Amino acid sequence: MAQALAIDWPRILGTTIKILLLLFLAFALLRLGGAAIDRFLQERDRLGPMNGRRVKTLRTLLKSGFKYTIYFVTLVTVLNLFGVRVEAILAGAGVVGLAVGFGAQNLVRDVITGFFILLEDQFAVGDYITIAGVSGTVENMELRVTRLRDFSGQLHIVPNGQIKQVTNHSRGNLQALVDVGVAYEENLERVMTVLQEICEQVARDLADVIAEGPKVLGVVNFGQSDVVIRILAYTKPLQQWYVERELRRRIKDAFDREGIEIPYPRTVVLNMSGGEKNAQVSGW
Amino acid sequence: MAQALAIDWPRILGTTIKILLLLFLAFALLRLGGAAIDRFLQERDRLGPMNGRRVKTLRTLLKSGFKYTIYFVTLVTVLNLFGVRVEAILAGAGVVGLAVGFGAQNLVRDVITGFFILLEDQFAVGDYITIAGVSGTVENMELRVTRLRDFSGQLHIVPNGQIKQVTNHSRGNLQALVDVGVAYEENLERVMTVLQEICEQVARDLADVIAEGPKVLGVVNFGQSDVVIRILAYTKPLQQWYVERELRRRIKDAFDREGIEIPYPRTVVLNMSGGEKNAQVSGW
Amino acid sequence: MAQALAIDWPRILGTTIKILLLLFLAFALLRLGGAAIDRFLQERDRLGPMNGRRVKTLRTLLKSGFKYTIYFVTLVTVLNLFGVRVEAILAGAGVVGLAVGFGAQNLVRDVITGFFILLEDQFAVGDYITIAGVSGTVENMELRVTRLRDFSGQLHIVPNGQIKQVTNHSRGNLQALVDVGVAYEENLERVMTVLQEICEQVARDLADVIAEGPKVLGVVNFGQSDVVIRILAYTKPLQQWYVERELRRRIKDAFDREGIEIPYPRTVVLNMSGGEKNAQVSGW
Amino acid sequence: MAQALAIDWPRILGTTIKILLLLFLAFALLRLGGAAIDRFLQERDRLGPMNGRRVKTLRTLLKSGFKYTIYFVTLVTVLNLFGVRVEAILAGAGVVGLAVGFGAQNLVRDVITGFFILLEDQFAVGDYITIAGVSGTVENMELRVTRLRDFSGQLHIVPNGQIKQVTNHSRGNLQALVDVGVAYEENLERVMTVLQEICEQVARDLADVIAEGPKVLGVVNFGQSDVVIRILAYTKPLQQWYVERELRRRIKDAFDREGIEIPYPRTVVLNMSGGEKNAQVSGW
Amino acid sequence: MAQALAIDWPRILGTTIKILLLLFLAFALLRLGGAAIDRFLQERDRLGPMNGRRVKTLRTLLKSGFKYTIYFVTLVTVLNLFGVRVEAILAGAGVVGLAVGFGAQNLVRDVITGFFILLEDQFAVGDYITIAGVSGTVENMELRVTRLRDFSGQLHIVPNGQIKQVTNHSRGNLQALVDVGVAYEENLERVMTVLQEICEQVARDLADVIAEGPKVLGVVNFGQSDVVIRILAYTKPLQQWYVERELRRRIKDAFDREGIEIPYPRTVVLNMSGGEKNAQVSGW
Amino acid sequence: MAQALAIDWPRILGTTIKILLLLFLAFALLRLGGAAIDRFLQERDRLGPMNGRRVKTLRTLLKSGFKYTIYFVTLVTVLNLFGVRVEAILAGAGVVGLAVGFGAQNLVRDVITGFFILLEDQFAVGDYITIAGVSGTVENMELRVTRLRDFSGQLHIVPNGQIKQVTNHSRGNLQALVDVGVAYEENLERVMTVLQEICEQVARDLADVIAEGPKVLGVVNFGQSDVVIRILAYTKPLQQWYVERELRRRIKDAFDREGIEIPYPRTVVLNMSGGEKNAQVSGW
Amino acid sequence: MAQALAIDWPRILGTTIKILLLLFLAFALLRLGGAAIDRFLQERDRLGPMNGRRVKTLRTLLKSGFKYTIYFVTLVTVLNLFGVRVEAILAGAGVVGLAVGFGAQNLVRDVITGFFILLEDQFAVGDYITIAGVSGTVENMELRVTRLRDFSGQLHIVPNGQIKQVTNHSRGNLQALVDVGVAYEENLERVMTVLQEICEQVARDLADVIAEGPKVLGVVNFGQSDVVIRILAYTKPLQQWYVERELRRRIKDAFDREGIEIPYPRTVVLNMSGGEKNAQVSGW
């Protein structure tokens, strides 16, 4: 047994040197390859016009693919230097294979999903999207992960395999929606006229961010204390909250001016200071 | 080892050229094939009348199938040029196969589900549907994904394999439903007569969007402060909200005119300003 | 490589023609087969009486089975024409097999479940059922999917494999249940006598839709402001809501007449306008 | 190709006749077999006393097993007539096998679970049980599905594989529980004496449905406006609601008579009509 | 074909007789084996003292194991008589094997989990436990299922494989916890002295069920209308509710006597009968 | 057949004796092995100092491993005596193997997770931890299960495979957090001075359990009726609740003394005893 | 059988000695290896500048990989000494292999995910992150587990395979958000001017922690009793709560000074002390 544990120092040294060389080579290749891809795409760009987004997609695809290939080849070579026959393991179907196969399926799914997201142009860097329960602006896309930054400043790193469905907020006009409750006593005609005037003003003043002018939709609910009226507009992506705030501010001003009330909650109280029931109970 | 890492420049150059050629060919084929399918269907159309929706389905099916076939063949050929024996991997059952097989099952499921959605005509471009928890108008259908745009302007991209069941809102008349609460003091007969009149008016005025005239259903609930009466109509798809708003507006007008009250929440208050319990506590 | 990409025009033409012929044949067969099944069942019907539901089931089963067989055979033949050896793939166990096998298991499950639903007569066209979280009237049943239309007019398309358990509302009498809250001050005996009278009236007047006369069950809850009394009836399928509305309308009328109160929420208020605590805080 | 699609009419006719014969035979066997099982069990019954539930179980088991065997044999024979080598498919492990194997595992699980439910006598026809989220009276049990009818009249059809755990309400006495809230001002001793008297009365009057007399358990909660006292009894299965209603009715009567109050929600209000804060705001 | 369907009456008769004999044998063996195990354990018991729970466990284990072995052997023999080569199916890996293997994994998991529950003495008959979301007293344990009866009298039958984690309430003292809210105006020192006295009384009076005397923990929350004080005790298993009710009863009594108030919900009301806002709206 | 069922009494007797011997041997070995491990670790302990927790871990590991090895060997030997070729089954891949393999994966996962918990010293006996949704003090750890006792006295037995992530409350100081609401009318400066004084007192008085003195964090919320101020401290493990109660008690005292108010919920009431709306409705 | 159970004492002794030697060797190697890696990285560091985080990552990777390799080799060697042919089991595909393969997949997934987290630098020691539902500061990262300490002082140990997506709070500025409700009666212009002044002050005073000055966003909601105005800032990581508290304190001060009201909840009360309904009911 002592023999089995004897240490073959020269072989260890040789292997160590080989590994260091290999890692250096891999590192150099990664640098060179990335630069080559960039230069190639610039050349391509100069020859003729090409859609910017497509170029970006192609670059991500090429760079990511190149990077993971280098990683994989380096890993396999290093493991071979240690005497681990990776090819044999990958071809076999024993326990190791089973465990690795199951454990790695997430990895495979990440890459496949990432590939299709790129191929189908589901979202691009800079889009504001919702995936896997988090919303944010895409900071970076790779074959395996997508990085989002949300409004609160947090960075979300989502493996692509976790992306079941994509909601993209940057591919079309978005809806600005303001619900206003007015008292049951108000004259609906008059309220709607006032609101319609505000809508027209806003449509004029914010013409640069509004796609489809705000309009008064009508009575969408009989509330407990108010009649709820809805105003609707379509705006440039991510401008909807700004338009809503602006609409609210102007409505508040106009209602103050016109004497239209946004009602507080109301309750009808029936007072009962004695009577049948009290008579039954002793005392209080 | 140096030898193993030596670079065979001519072979790399040759392979690069072959790949570029291949990609160009694939791109050209995609363009030509798509055009050919369009022309073929137009010819077919001219020969005799054919259901428009079926033509659209056939086109999507043919184009999607053609596109994915080209993708797949190109990928396999490129990988072969790099020396990756795709056929061997696909036929084998080693770890790679296992991982890829598991990872790819989502892809297969997407395509199979997409195929059946098209075959069974579950929905078509332009329908308003609910799938996988999101609702919207179908903008685009392919074998792998469906794109929906909802009312708020967001674009949802749903892989077909995520679609468990489909709810189609555009295949028949939809229900418009308005619940009105009136005070317990009101005379139900009179209230219902007023509501019935409104229903008849609306049925006349909005005849173009209403399929089955609004009618007063009856008392559906004894609320805490009101008796709830339901009005029901069937309308053309997506017109239900418009009809509901119109009904609400007219009910508000009629009730104002007729002096029928939509009650605020009510509470009976029994005042108790002293007594047994207070006597026990010291002070207040 | 150029050679590998050379195009064998005559072969392409020949294949195209074969495919068109095949598709035409498949289409024709579908039409003829469907008609044949219909005629066969009509003949069978004329020979002797047979349960209508069984005939319908048999027709669905035969037509669906026939349709999917034709689809499958056509697909396999077309793929063979393209040189895809379907039989080999289906027999093998490589990666493609694995992915397809996993991806297709939903399809298999749909058909198996659909087969058992038909065989065990779990529901039939026209029944009002609840499956997979949606309720509606069955519009259409096939081996793979079931189509429901709910009261709001939406069409739900549910793959049969999604059906875990079936709730059928059309196989027996359904329960109509009305809970009435009366004030604690009321005399329970008198209230119950009034309710019992209404029950008897309704049993008489709606005898055609009521299976088991409404009866007063008793006090089911001590509410915060009311004693809750329950009335129960069994009605013909889907008539329960109508009976409930009718009961509610008559109860409201009778209570108005008899001076029995359905109470508003009540609160006992103990006023405290000064005292120990207030004395502690400075000011207000 | 035309040849491949030529139709061998005589063979089709022959096959059709064979299938019809086969279906007729299967139908006849099902009828005869069912009758034979019934007669056998009646004979067995006459020979000596045997537990009725066991006979029922045995009958269900035998009939279900017989039915599914006939179905299976018929299906295999019909498929063989069409040239589908079922035995080969079942023995192989190709894609079809994989898909069918996965798809059919639900079926297998249904039958295995159903077998154990019968074997272990977990419930029988007529029991009121809760399985897979639905409650109802068992109308019918088979190896694959269980049919329940709930109180609202709906029929639930549950595949046995969906049954994770069974709750049987018909295998022992059930609990009737009434919580009564009395005002903090009441004398607890006196209230409990009154409740104890009611309990004794009920135990006497409803002796036929009560297993363990109702008793006053004590104070189970200090509510916001009341002290909550609990009364507990054990009754014959499904009689618990009746006993609870009866207890509630008598408690209401006794409390009216004895002048014990079931309190309304109470709130202490501290009035503040001016002061420091108001002074700060301009105006109102 | 007629030949294939010809019926070999003598063979059927012979097989039937064999099966009946076999079932009778199996039945007899079950009875004899059960009795033998009981006698063996009694003998063993007489020879020397042995932990009662261990004997119970051993008996359950032996009887359950014996029972399932007999079932299994009988089933295999019967199937062999019908010509179903069970051994071949079990050894093979075809579709049937796959489906059965997947379908039966629940069964295997039930037995393995049950074996470990017995081996590790996680709970015993008579313990009050919580498993798989239901609580109750263990009525019966077997290798495959556990039967619980809860306080409401319902019988829960839980397959052991559904038991993820066990909560045993009968293996140590349980906590009795009473939260009392007193008014902000009360003197905390005095309240705590009163409570402490009650705790000491209870510790004396209920010494037989209390393990660790109730003590006043302190202020655990500043409520909206009260300061919440917590009392804690440890009691014999399942006596905690009794001790809590007793504590509550005595606290109510002591507070009545001492004039300490358990406060009703309180609200400060600022009245505003006119002012700036009202002036703006027309009318009311 | 009678022959096949003949009973070979001598062989049964022999086997029974062998099994009893075997069980006795296994039992003896378990006892001896456990003692040997204990003695070995004591010897080891005497030779040189060794971390107490590591010794405990090593003991659990050795004893658990030894116990399960003995169980496994005994089981296999017994099964072999019955003629069940365990090795063959374990090596094969038939249906039995599949079912057992799936069924046993939970067992394997339990042991693997348990091994890593021990190896990585995630928690030790006596720690207060949260795993798999339950919290408690670790009473006992083994390779397969962990036993926790929570504050309410219940014993939770959690298979290690159910432990997804561990929260250990005994590896560092814990946070004590008290939120105090004061009236909007209070002077924040003064309130904070008072609170700061209490913090300093507590830091002095409870120095033995406090790690990082309580400090006033500031205004964390504008409540409906109060300004919420937060106080924060870090304490020795499990002392946080004690420190919180102590802080609350002293705050109550100080506020009483200083006349600072913890406000009741407040509501502004606008009285309206007549007006436009009332005028519309008939009557009240 | 006695023979099979005979104990080969010399072999047991030899094996025990070998194992102890082996464990000692493994322990020594772990120490030496760890030190060697540290020294190597220090040397590397001295040669030239290198990103600190990358060095840390490399160290974790090398140490973790080294540790698990030693564990694995030791385990396999020990098992071989006991005669367990690990290599054969790993290569085979029997039941043991299946169970181990499934059971170990979590382990494999942990390591693969951990490797990618390190490789992609998703988070580093000291970052404040949210993973798998818990938030905290990273105390320690390894290939298999990540240790977090949250603000309440608890230590969370999360296996890397449980990490679906990472939210990193330390990679950019975070948002501080304060919502202020002001009474409907207030003049919005004036309120906003006051708030804007506070924002400017805070931006000046807290310039060291604020990245993007707080600004008044506008009206984000019409509340029931207040108009809600939002203030927004971006701060250095984890300083957002401090900035929010500071903003709130200053707003409270300024509003006190300026007489701007943060309103209490308001309710409009319509008193009704008699009338139509009361007239109907007898008595009170």
Short mmCIF file of C-alpha atoms in Angstrom, two decimals, chain A residues 11-179:
data_model
loop_
_atom_site.label_atom_id
_atom_site.label_comp_id
_atom_site.label_asym_id
_atom_site.label_seq_id
_atom_site.Cartn_x
_atom_site.Cartn_y
_atom_site.Cartn_z
CA ARG A 11 5.49 13.39 -13.18
CA ILE A 12 3.71 15.83 -10.90
CA LEU A 13 6.09 18.62 -11.89
CA GLY A 14 5.70 17.86 -15.57
CA THR A 15 1.92 17.82 -15.31
CA THR A 16 1.89 21.09 -13.39
CA ILE A 17 3.98 22.82 -16.07
CA LYS A 18 1.75 21.44 -18.81
CA ILE A 19 -1.35 22.69 -17.04
CA LEU A 20 0.07 26.17 -16.54
CA LEU A 21 1.04 26.32 -20.22
CA LEU A 22 -2.41 25.15 -21.19
CA LEU A 23 -4.18 27.71 -19.03
CA PHE A 24 -1.98 30.47 -20.47
CA LEU A 25 -2.79 29.32 -23.99
CA ALA A 26 -6.51 29.21 -23.25
CA PHE A 27 -6.35 32.70 -21.78
CA ALA A 28 -4.47 34.04 -24.79
CA LEU A 29 -6.85 32.37 -27.22
CA LEU A 30 -9.87 33.86 -25.45
CA ARG A 31 -8.38 37.36 -25.82
CA LEU A 32 -7.35 36.89 -29.43
CA GLY A 33 -10.58 35.19 -30.45
CA GLY A 34 -12.73 37.91 -28.92
CA ALA A 35 -10.71 40.59 -30.71
CA ALA A 36 -10.90 38.67 -33.98
CA ILE A 37 -14.68 38.42 -33.76
CA ASP A 38 -14.96 42.15 -33.09
CA ARG A 39 -12.68 43.03 -36.03
CA PHE A 40 -14.51 40.62 -38.35
CA LEU A 41 -17.87 42.18 -37.56
CA GLN A 42 -16.49 45.71 -38.05
CA GLU A 43 -15.15 44.72 -41.45
CA ARG A 44 -18.46 43.14 -42.32
CA ASP A 45 -20.19 46.32 -41.19
CA ARG A 46 -18.04 48.51 -43.45
CA LEU A 47 -18.83 46.43 -46.56
CA GLY A 48 -22.54 47.14 -46.43
CA PRO A 49 -25.36 48.22 -44.16
CA MET A 50 -26.58 45.59 -41.71
CA ASN A 51 -29.17 45.73 -38.98
CA GLY A 52 -27.44 46.86 -35.73
CA ARG A 53 -29.34 44.47 -33.54
CA ARG A 54 -28.47 41.54 -35.77
CA VAL A 55 -24.78 42.41 -35.54
CA LYS A 56 -25.06 42.55 -31.75
CA THR A 57 -26.82 39.19 -31.68
CA LEU A 58 -24.23 37.64 -33.96
CA ARG A 59 -21.40 38.99 -31.81
CA THR A 60 -22.92 37.65 -28.56
CA LEU A 61 -23.54 34.30 -30.21
CA LEU A 62 -20.03 34.00 -31.65
CA LYS A 63 -18.26 35.23 -28.51
CA SER A 64 -20.31 33.11 -26.13
CA GLY A 65 -19.93 30.03 -28.28
CA PHE A 66 -16.21 30.63 -28.63
CA LYS A 67 -15.76 31.17 -24.90
CA TYR A 68 -17.61 28.04 -23.83
CA THR A 69 -15.78 25.96 -26.47
CA ILE A 70 -12.41 27.11 -25.12
CA TYR A 71 -13.53 26.39 -21.56
CA PHE A 72 -14.71 22.94 -22.48
CA VAL A 73 -11.60 21.99 -24.47
CA THR A 74 -9.30 23.27 -21.72
CA LEU A 75 -11.18 21.36 -19.06
CA VAL A 76 -11.13 18.12 -21.00
CA THR A 77 -7.39 18.49 -21.74
CA VAL A 78 -6.55 19.22 -18.10
CA LEU A 79 -8.60 16.27 -16.90
CA ASN A 80 -6.83 14.05 -19.45
CA LEU A 81 -3.49 15.22 -18.09
CA PHE A 82 -4.66 14.00 -14.68
CA GLY A 83 -5.57 10.72 -16.27
CA VAL A 84 -9.33 11.17 -16.20
CA ARG A 85 -10.59 9.71 -19.50
CA VAL A 86 -13.37 12.21 -20.11
CA GLU A 87 -14.33 10.74 -23.47
CA ALA A 88 -14.88 7.33 -21.93
CA ILE A 89 -17.04 8.75 -19.16
CA LEU A 90 -19.09 10.79 -21.61
CA ALA A 91 -19.67 7.75 -23.82
CA GLY A 92 -20.47 5.36 -20.97
CA ALA A 93 -23.71 5.04 -19.11
CA GLY A 94 -22.65 4.10 -15.61
CA VAL A 95 -23.53 5.79 -12.36
CA VAL A 96 -21.15 8.69 -12.92
CA GLY A 97 -22.65 9.21 -16.33
CA LEU A 98 -26.16 9.13 -14.94
CA ALA A 99 -25.41 11.58 -12.14
CA VAL A 100 -23.52 13.93 -14.43
CA GLY A 101 -26.17 13.62 -17.11
CA PHE A 102 -28.94 14.57 -14.73
CA GLY A 103 -26.89 17.23 -13.01
CA ALA A 104 -25.87 18.79 -16.31
CA GLN A 105 -29.30 18.92 -17.90
CA ASN A 106 -29.86 22.36 -16.39
CA LEU A 107 -26.70 23.56 -18.10
CA VAL A 108 -27.83 22.15 -21.45
CA ARG A 109 -31.27 23.68 -21.05
CA ASP A 110 -29.75 27.09 -20.22
CA VAL A 111 -27.70 27.07 -23.41
CA ILE A 112 -30.53 25.80 -25.64
CA THR A 113 -32.96 28.40 -24.31
CA GLY A 114 -30.34 31.14 -24.60
CA PHE A 115 -29.67 30.16 -28.18
CA PHE A 116 -33.34 30.44 -29.10
CA ILE A 117 -33.75 33.77 -27.32
CA LEU A 118 -30.94 35.16 -29.44
CA LEU A 119 -32.11 33.46 -32.64
CA GLU A 120 -35.69 34.67 -32.26
CA ASP A 121 -34.61 38.11 -31.03
CA GLN A 122 -36.95 37.88 -28.00
CA PHE A 123 -35.13 40.73 -26.28
CA ALA A 124 -31.94 42.75 -26.70
CA VAL A 125 -29.54 44.63 -24.44
CA GLY A 126 -31.33 47.77 -23.18
CA ASP A 127 -34.88 46.39 -23.35
CA TYR A 128 -37.01 46.55 -20.23
CA ILE A 129 -38.33 43.01 -19.72
CA THR A 130 -39.96 40.67 -17.21
CA ILE A 131 -38.56 37.13 -16.96
CA ALA A 132 -38.77 34.46 -14.28
CA GLY A 133 -40.60 36.83 -11.92
CA VAL A 134 -38.13 39.75 -12.06
CA SER A 135 -38.33 42.92 -14.14
CA GLY A 136 -35.48 45.11 -15.25
CA THR A 137 -33.38 46.50 -18.03
CA VAL A 138 -31.19 43.94 -19.81
CA GLU A 139 -27.57 44.78 -19.03
CA ASN A 140 -25.97 41.78 -20.61
CA MET A 141 -26.95 38.59 -22.46
CA GLU A 142 -24.98 35.40 -22.84
CA LEU A 143 -25.76 31.88 -23.90
CA ARG A 144 -26.10 30.73 -20.29
CA VAL A 145 -27.29 33.74 -18.26
CA THR A 146 -29.09 37.05 -18.65
CA ARG A 147 -28.34 40.00 -16.35
CA LEU A 148 -31.11 42.49 -15.51
CA ARG A 149 -30.96 45.66 -13.45
CA ASP A 150 -34.27 46.70 -11.95
CA PHE A 151 -35.38 50.21 -10.98
CA SER A 152 -34.34 49.67 -7.36
CA GLY A 153 -30.79 49.18 -8.60
CA GLN A 154 -30.52 45.46 -7.87
CA LEU A 155 -28.74 43.21 -10.35
CA HIS A 156 -30.61 40.00 -11.18
CA ILE A 157 -28.66 37.15 -12.77
CA VAL A 158 -31.08 34.68 -14.35
CA PRO A 159 -29.95 31.39 -15.95
CA ASN A 160 -31.67 31.22 -19.33
CA GLY A 161 -33.20 27.83 -18.54
CA GLN A 162 -35.26 29.58 -15.83
CA ILE A 163 -36.91 31.78 -18.45
CA LYS A 164 -40.27 30.20 -19.18
CA GLN A 165 -41.83 33.13 -20.94
CA VAL A 166 -40.64 36.60 -21.79
CA THR A 167 -42.59 39.84 -21.37
CA ASN A 168 -40.95 42.63 -23.31
CA HIS A 169 -42.02 46.18 -22.40
CA SER A 170 -39.92 47.85 -25.08
CA ARG A 171 -41.54 46.58 -28.25
CA GLY A 172 -44.43 48.94 -28.72
CA ASN A 173 -46.47 51.64 -27.02
CA LEU A 174 -47.50 51.12 -23.42
CA GLN A 175 -50.72 51.97 -21.67
CA ALA A 176 -51.09 54.82 -19.15
CA LEU A 177 -54.20 54.32 -17.02
CA VAL A 178 -55.68 56.65 -14.40
CA ASP A 179 -58.80 55.77 -12.38
#
